[in-house]
mmCIF file of C-alpha atoms and ligand atoms in Angstrom:
data_model
loop_
_atom_site.group_PDB
_atom_site.id
_atom_site.type_symbol
_atom_site.label_atom_id
_atom_site.label_comp_id
_atom_site.label_asym_id
_atom_site.label_seq_id
_atom_site.Cartn_x
_atom_site.Cartn_y
_atom_site.Cartn_z
ATOM 1 C CA MET A 1 -8.358 3.300 -41.149
ATOM 2 C CA LYS A 2 -5.006 4.706 -40.445
ATOM 3 C CA PHE A 3 -6.440 6.624 -37.513
ATOM 4 C CA ARG A 4 -7.742 3.386 -36.228
ATOM 5 C CA GLN A 5 -4.391 1.826 -36.458
ATOM 6 C CA ILE A 6 -2.994 4.595 -34.432
ATOM 7 C CA LEU A 7 -5.475 4.233 -31.882
ATOM 8 C CA LEU A 8 -4.625 0.472 -31.660
ATOM 9 C CA THR A 9 -0.875 1.206 -31.592
ATOM 10 C CA SER A 10 -1.298 3.673 -28.512
ATOM 11 C CA ALA A 11 -3.520 1.263 -26.738
ATOM 12 C CA VAL A 12 -0.968 -1.368 -27.054
ATOM 13 C CA ALA A 13 1.629 1.109 -25.874
ATOM 14 C CA LEU A 14 -0.334 2.241 -23.034
ATOM 15 C CA ALA A 15 -1.009 -1.542 -22.122
ATOM 16 C CA LEU A 16 2.876 -2.215 -22.382
ATOM 17 C CA SER A 17 3.777 0.891 -20.142
ATOM 18 C CA ALA A 18 1.021 -0.336 -17.647
ATOM 19 C CA CYS A 19 2.886 -3.556 -17.489
ATOM 20 C CA GLY A 20 6.384 -1.552 -16.962
ATOM 21 C CA GLY A 21 6.569 -1.980 -13.288
ATOM 22 C CA GLN A 22 5.709 -5.157 -11.609
ATOM 23 C CA SER A 23 1.987 -4.806 -11.975
ATOM 24 C CA PRO A 24 0.108 -7.836 -12.694
ATOM 25 C CA ALA A 25 -1.058 -9.018 -16.231
ATOM 26 C CA PRO A 26 -4.865 -8.017 -15.569
ATOM 27 C CA ALA A 27 -4.184 -4.417 -16.268
ATOM 28 C CA ALA A 28 -3.185 -5.154 -19.861
ATOM 29 C CA ASP A 29 -6.319 -7.416 -20.012
ATOM 30 C CA THR A 30 -8.698 -4.630 -19.222
ATOM 31 C CA ALA A 31 -6.785 -1.925 -21.123
ATOM 32 C CA ALA A 32 -6.551 -3.807 -24.463
ATOM 33 C CA PRO A 33 -10.290 -4.253 -25.504
ATOM 34 C CA ALA A 34 -10.757 -0.349 -25.362
ATOM 35 C CA ASP A 35 -10.301 -0.344 -29.049
ATOM 36 C CA ALA A 36 -12.314 -3.611 -29.853
ATOM 37 C CA ALA A 37 -16.008 -2.607 -29.468
ATOM 38 C CA PRO A 38 -18.396 0.011 -27.788
ATOM 39 C CA ALA A 39 -19.766 -2.848 -25.787
ATOM 40 C CA ALA A 40 -16.334 -3.333 -24.156
ATOM 41 C CA GLU A 41 -16.648 0.259 -22.990
ATOM 42 C CA ALA A 42 -18.471 -0.701 -20.036
ATOM 43 C CA ALA A 43 -15.816 -3.387 -19.132
ATOM 44 C CA PRO A 44 -14.988 -3.226 -15.527
ATOM 45 C CA ALA A 45 -11.615 -1.468 -15.883
ATOM 46 C CA GLU A 46 -12.230 0.263 -12.684
ATOM 47 C CA ALA A 47 -14.079 -2.410 -10.899
ATOM 48 C CA ALA A 48 -11.259 -4.906 -11.191
ATOM 49 C CA PRO A 49 -8.506 -3.606 -8.952
ATOM 50 C CA ALA A 50 -5.919 -5.934 -7.843
ATOM 51 C CA GLU A 51 -7.566 -6.484 -4.336
ATOM 52 C CA ALA A 52 -11.022 -7.522 -5.850
ATOM 53 C CA ALA A 53 -10.309 -11.346 -5.846
ATOM 54 C CA PRO A 54 -7.095 -12.061 -4.046
ATOM 55 C CA GLU A 55 -8.141 -15.428 -2.693
ATOM 56 C CA ALA A 56 -9.272 -16.448 -6.197
ATOM 57 C CA ALA A 57 -6.005 -15.645 -7.923
ATOM 58 C CA VAL A 58 -3.152 -17.865 -7.527
ATOM 59 C CA ALA A 59 -0.407 -16.229 -5.607
ATOM 60 C CA SER A 60 2.309 -15.030 -7.981
ATOM 61 C CA LYS A 61 4.933 -13.950 -5.537
ATOM 62 C CA PRO A 62 4.784 -16.302 -2.481
ATOM 63 C CA ALA A 63 7.102 -15.104 0.518
ATOM 64 C CA VAL A 64 10.030 -17.254 1.353
ATOM 65 C CA VAL A 65 9.243 -18.632 4.844
ATOM 66 C CA GLU A 66 11.995 -20.143 7.025
ATOM 67 C CA ASN A 67 11.988 -21.033 10.748
ATOM 68 C CA CYS A 68 8.581 -19.532 11.300
ATOM 69 C CA ALA A 69 9.694 -16.139 9.785
ATOM 70 C CA THR A 70 9.716 -14.280 6.525
ATOM 71 C CA THR A 71 11.270 -11.041 5.242
ATOM 72 C CA ILE A 72 9.323 -8.981 3.092
ATOM 73 C CA GLU A 73 10.837 -6.177 1.047
ATOM 74 C CA ALA A 74 9.284 -2.895 0.234
ATOM 75 C CA ASN A 75 10.448 -0.264 -2.223
ATOM 76 C CA ASP A 76 10.137 3.365 -3.532
ATOM 77 C CA GLN A 77 7.668 2.030 -6.009
ATOM 78 C CA MET A 78 5.136 1.433 -3.479
ATOM 79 C CA GLN A 79 5.437 -2.325 -3.927
ATOM 80 C CA TYR A 80 6.131 -5.414 -1.543
ATOM 81 C CA ASN A 81 8.206 -8.016 -2.954
ATOM 82 C CA ALA A 82 5.575 -10.652 -2.216
ATOM 83 C CA ASP A 83 1.713 -10.998 -2.406
ATOM 84 C CA SER A 84 1.363 -14.251 -0.198
ATOM 85 C CA ILE A 85 2.704 -15.414 3.157
ATOM 86 C CA THR A 86 1.882 -19.015 4.188
ATOM 87 C CA VAL A 87 2.516 -19.675 7.772
ATOM 88 C CA PRO A 88 3.399 -23.367 8.524
ATOM 89 C CA ALA A 89 0.932 -24.845 10.701
ATOM 90 C CA SER A 90 3.546 -25.988 13.091
ATOM 91 C CA CYS A 91 4.472 -22.435 14.084
ATOM 92 C CA THR A 92 3.614 -21.385 17.529
ATOM 93 C CA SER A 93 4.773 -17.761 16.783
ATOM 94 C CA PHE A 94 5.536 -16.177 13.371
ATOM 95 C CA THR A 95 7.893 -13.168 12.685
ATOM 96 C CA ILE A 96 7.428 -10.909 9.575
ATOM 97 C CA ASN A 97 10.381 -8.723 8.936
ATOM 98 C CA LEU A 98 10.082 -5.744 6.787
ATOM 99 C CA LYS A 99 12.961 -4.245 4.883
ATOM 100 C CA HIS A 100 12.623 -0.970 2.964
ATOM 101 C CA THR A 101 14.908 -1.244 0.098
ATOM 102 C CA GLY A 102 14.345 2.253 -1.233
ATOM 103 C CA THR A 103 15.687 5.632 -0.361
ATOM 104 C CA MET A 104 12.674 7.704 0.264
ATOM 105 C CA GLY A 105 11.744 8.814 3.744
ATOM 106 C CA ALA A 106 9.074 7.527 5.992
ATOM 107 C CA ASN A 107 7.141 10.752 5.626
ATOM 108 C CA VAL A 108 6.791 10.419 2.010
ATOM 109 C CA MET A 109 7.195 6.696 1.223
ATOM 110 C CA GLY A 110 6.555 4.986 4.489
ATOM 111 C CA HIS A 111 5.828 1.421 4.549
ATOM 112 C CA ASN A 112 4.474 -0.827 7.380
ATOM 113 C CA VAL A 113 2.982 -4.391 7.466
ATOM 114 C CA VAL A 114 -0.530 -4.585 9.138
ATOM 115 C CA VAL A 115 -2.230 -8.192 9.379
ATOM 116 C CA ALA A 116 -5.784 -8.303 9.705
ATOM 117 C CA ALA A 117 -9.018 -9.861 8.430
ATOM 118 C CA GLN A 118 -9.610 -8.758 4.790
ATOM 119 C CA SER A 119 -12.995 -7.461 5.912
ATOM 120 C CA ASP A 120 -11.366 -4.999 8.276
ATOM 121 C CA MET A 121 -8.663 -3.716 6.103
ATOM 122 C CA GLU A 122 -10.726 -0.674 4.787
ATOM 123 C CA GLY A 123 -11.642 0.395 8.306
ATOM 124 C CA ILE A 124 -8.166 -0.015 9.779
ATOM 125 C CA ASP A 125 -6.573 1.917 6.684
ATOM 126 C CA GLN A 126 -9.263 4.732 6.995
ATOM 127 C CA ASP A 127 -9.121 5.251 10.789
ATOM 128 C CA GLY A 128 -5.251 4.914 10.811
ATOM 129 C CA ALA A 129 -4.650 7.577 8.080
ATOM 130 C CA GLY A 130 -2.883 10.515 9.610
ATOM 131 C CA VAL A 131 -2.403 8.912 12.899
ATOM 132 C CA THR A 132 1.476 9.512 13.357
ATOM 133 C CA PRO A 133 3.808 7.886 13.389
ATOM 134 C CA ASP A 134 2.559 4.460 12.342
ATOM 135 C CA HIS A 135 -0.853 5.019 10.697
ATOM 136 C CA VAL A 136 -2.631 2.698 12.845
ATOM 137 C CA LYS A 137 -5.209 3.704 15.377
ATOM 138 C CA ALA A 138 -4.201 3.345 18.987
ATOM 139 C CA ASP A 139 -5.544 0.029 20.467
ATOM 140 C CA ASP A 140 -7.443 -0.932 17.131
ATOM 141 C CA ALA A 141 -8.644 -4.208 18.097
ATOM 142 C CA ARG A 142 -9.102 -5.246 14.609
ATOM 143 C CA VAL A 143 -5.223 -5.198 14.071
ATOM 144 C CA ILE A 144 -3.832 -8.624 14.650
ATOM 145 C CA ALA A 145 -0.308 -7.422 14.302
ATOM 146 C CA HIS A 146 1.618 -4.422 12.849
ATOM 147 C CA THR A 147 4.982 -3.072 12.420
ATOM 148 C CA LYS A 148 6.105 0.472 12.780
ATOM 149 C CA VAL A 149 6.270 2.736 9.682
ATOM 150 C CA ILE A 150 9.921 2.709 8.306
ATOM 151 C CA GLY A 151 11.691 4.605 5.576
ATOM 152 C CA GLY A 152 14.203 3.819 2.841
ATOM 153 C CA GLY A 153 17.085 1.820 4.402
ATOM 154 C CA GLU A 154 15.375 0.682 7.479
ATOM 155 C CA SER A 155 14.105 -2.487 8.766
ATOM 156 C CA THR A 156 11.685 -3.407 11.424
ATOM 157 C CA SER A 157 9.659 -6.675 12.527
ATOM 158 C CA VAL A 158 6.760 -7.932 14.204
ATOM 159 C CA THR A 159 6.006 -11.158 15.828
ATOM 160 C CA PHE A 160 2.520 -12.468 16.509
ATOM 161 C CA ASP A 161 0.465 -15.916 17.432
ATOM 162 C CA PRO A 162 -0.538 -17.687 14.190
ATOM 163 C CA ALA A 163 -3.465 -19.015 16.052
ATOM 164 C CA LYS A 164 -5.060 -15.594 15.611
ATOM 165 C CA ILE A 165 -5.374 -16.269 11.849
ATOM 166 C CA LYS A 166 -6.190 -19.860 11.969
ATOM 167 C CA ALA A 167 -10.059 -19.642 12.027
ATOM 168 C CA GLY A 168 -12.101 -17.148 10.115
ATOM 169 C CA GLY A 169 -10.387 -15.051 7.435
ATOM 170 C CA PRO A 170 -9.525 -14.521 4.767
ATOM 171 C CA TYR A 171 -6.490 -12.649 6.404
ATOM 172 C CA LYS A 172 -4.426 -10.149 4.616
ATOM 173 C CA PHE A 173 -1.184 -8.197 5.250
ATOM 174 C CA PHE A 174 -1.057 -4.620 3.917
ATOM 175 C CA CYS A 175 0.768 -1.135 4.168
ATOM 176 C CA SER A 176 -1.605 1.461 5.903
ATOM 177 C CA PHE A 177 0.498 4.572 4.817
ATOM 178 C CA PRO A 178 -2.174 6.462 3.318
ATOM 179 C CA GLY A 179 -2.754 5.554 -0.270
ATOM 180 C CA HIS A 180 -0.648 2.365 -0.275
ATOM 181 C CA MET A 181 -3.126 -0.452 0.601
ATOM 182 C CA THR A 182 -4.273 -0.836 -2.949
ATOM 183 C CA LEU A 183 -0.985 -1.665 -4.269
ATOM 184 C CA MET A 184 0.672 -2.998 -0.982
ATOM 185 C CA GLN A 185 -1.244 -6.003 0.060
ATOM 186 C CA GLY A 186 -1.254 -9.834 0.149
ATOM 187 C CA SER A 187 -2.814 -12.905 1.469
ATOM 188 C CA ILE A 188 -1.578 -14.501 4.700
ATOM 189 C CA GLN A 189 -2.823 -18.005 5.759
ATOM 190 C CA VAL A 190 -1.851 -20.754 7.991
ATOM 191 C CA GLN A 191 -1.468 -24.039 6.131
HETATM 192 CO CO1 LIG B 201 3.616 1.690 2.120
#
């Protein structure tokens, strides 16, 4: 009995620490049932990453948009401060400013913003890995817009025509620095 309690306690501690950052609640949801029953063992703990159902989830951190522009912040914890950008339908051009609020260099914690159809994300990310300096393959037609990669303390921006994300989609913005896309992504839509 006591052992079981210890297990439960550590499971809760794990769940709590998993929430320590700004990671969304679902991590705790999948971690908690581990103690419950063997049946829960097959629960999709790994099959439910944050990007699994982005358009189904309600955006929790919408970007502030003013004058057909927004500023997204990125930090040393491999996070953007927004997970959704809504471009007003009246905008004929749209600017994404990116500000790296951390201190780590672009070579170890580089961030950029790439805009593309969700279905193209994986391919862009894979083909851009290691392509210096911006981790985007040259002339990649799947890329709708992208900033350069920046390090701590730096800022950059990119301006593009929102008409390119009006039809089709869903569209996403993400960081193509190797290994960052899973945590650093969000939806972008015209509305
Ligand atoms: Co990044």
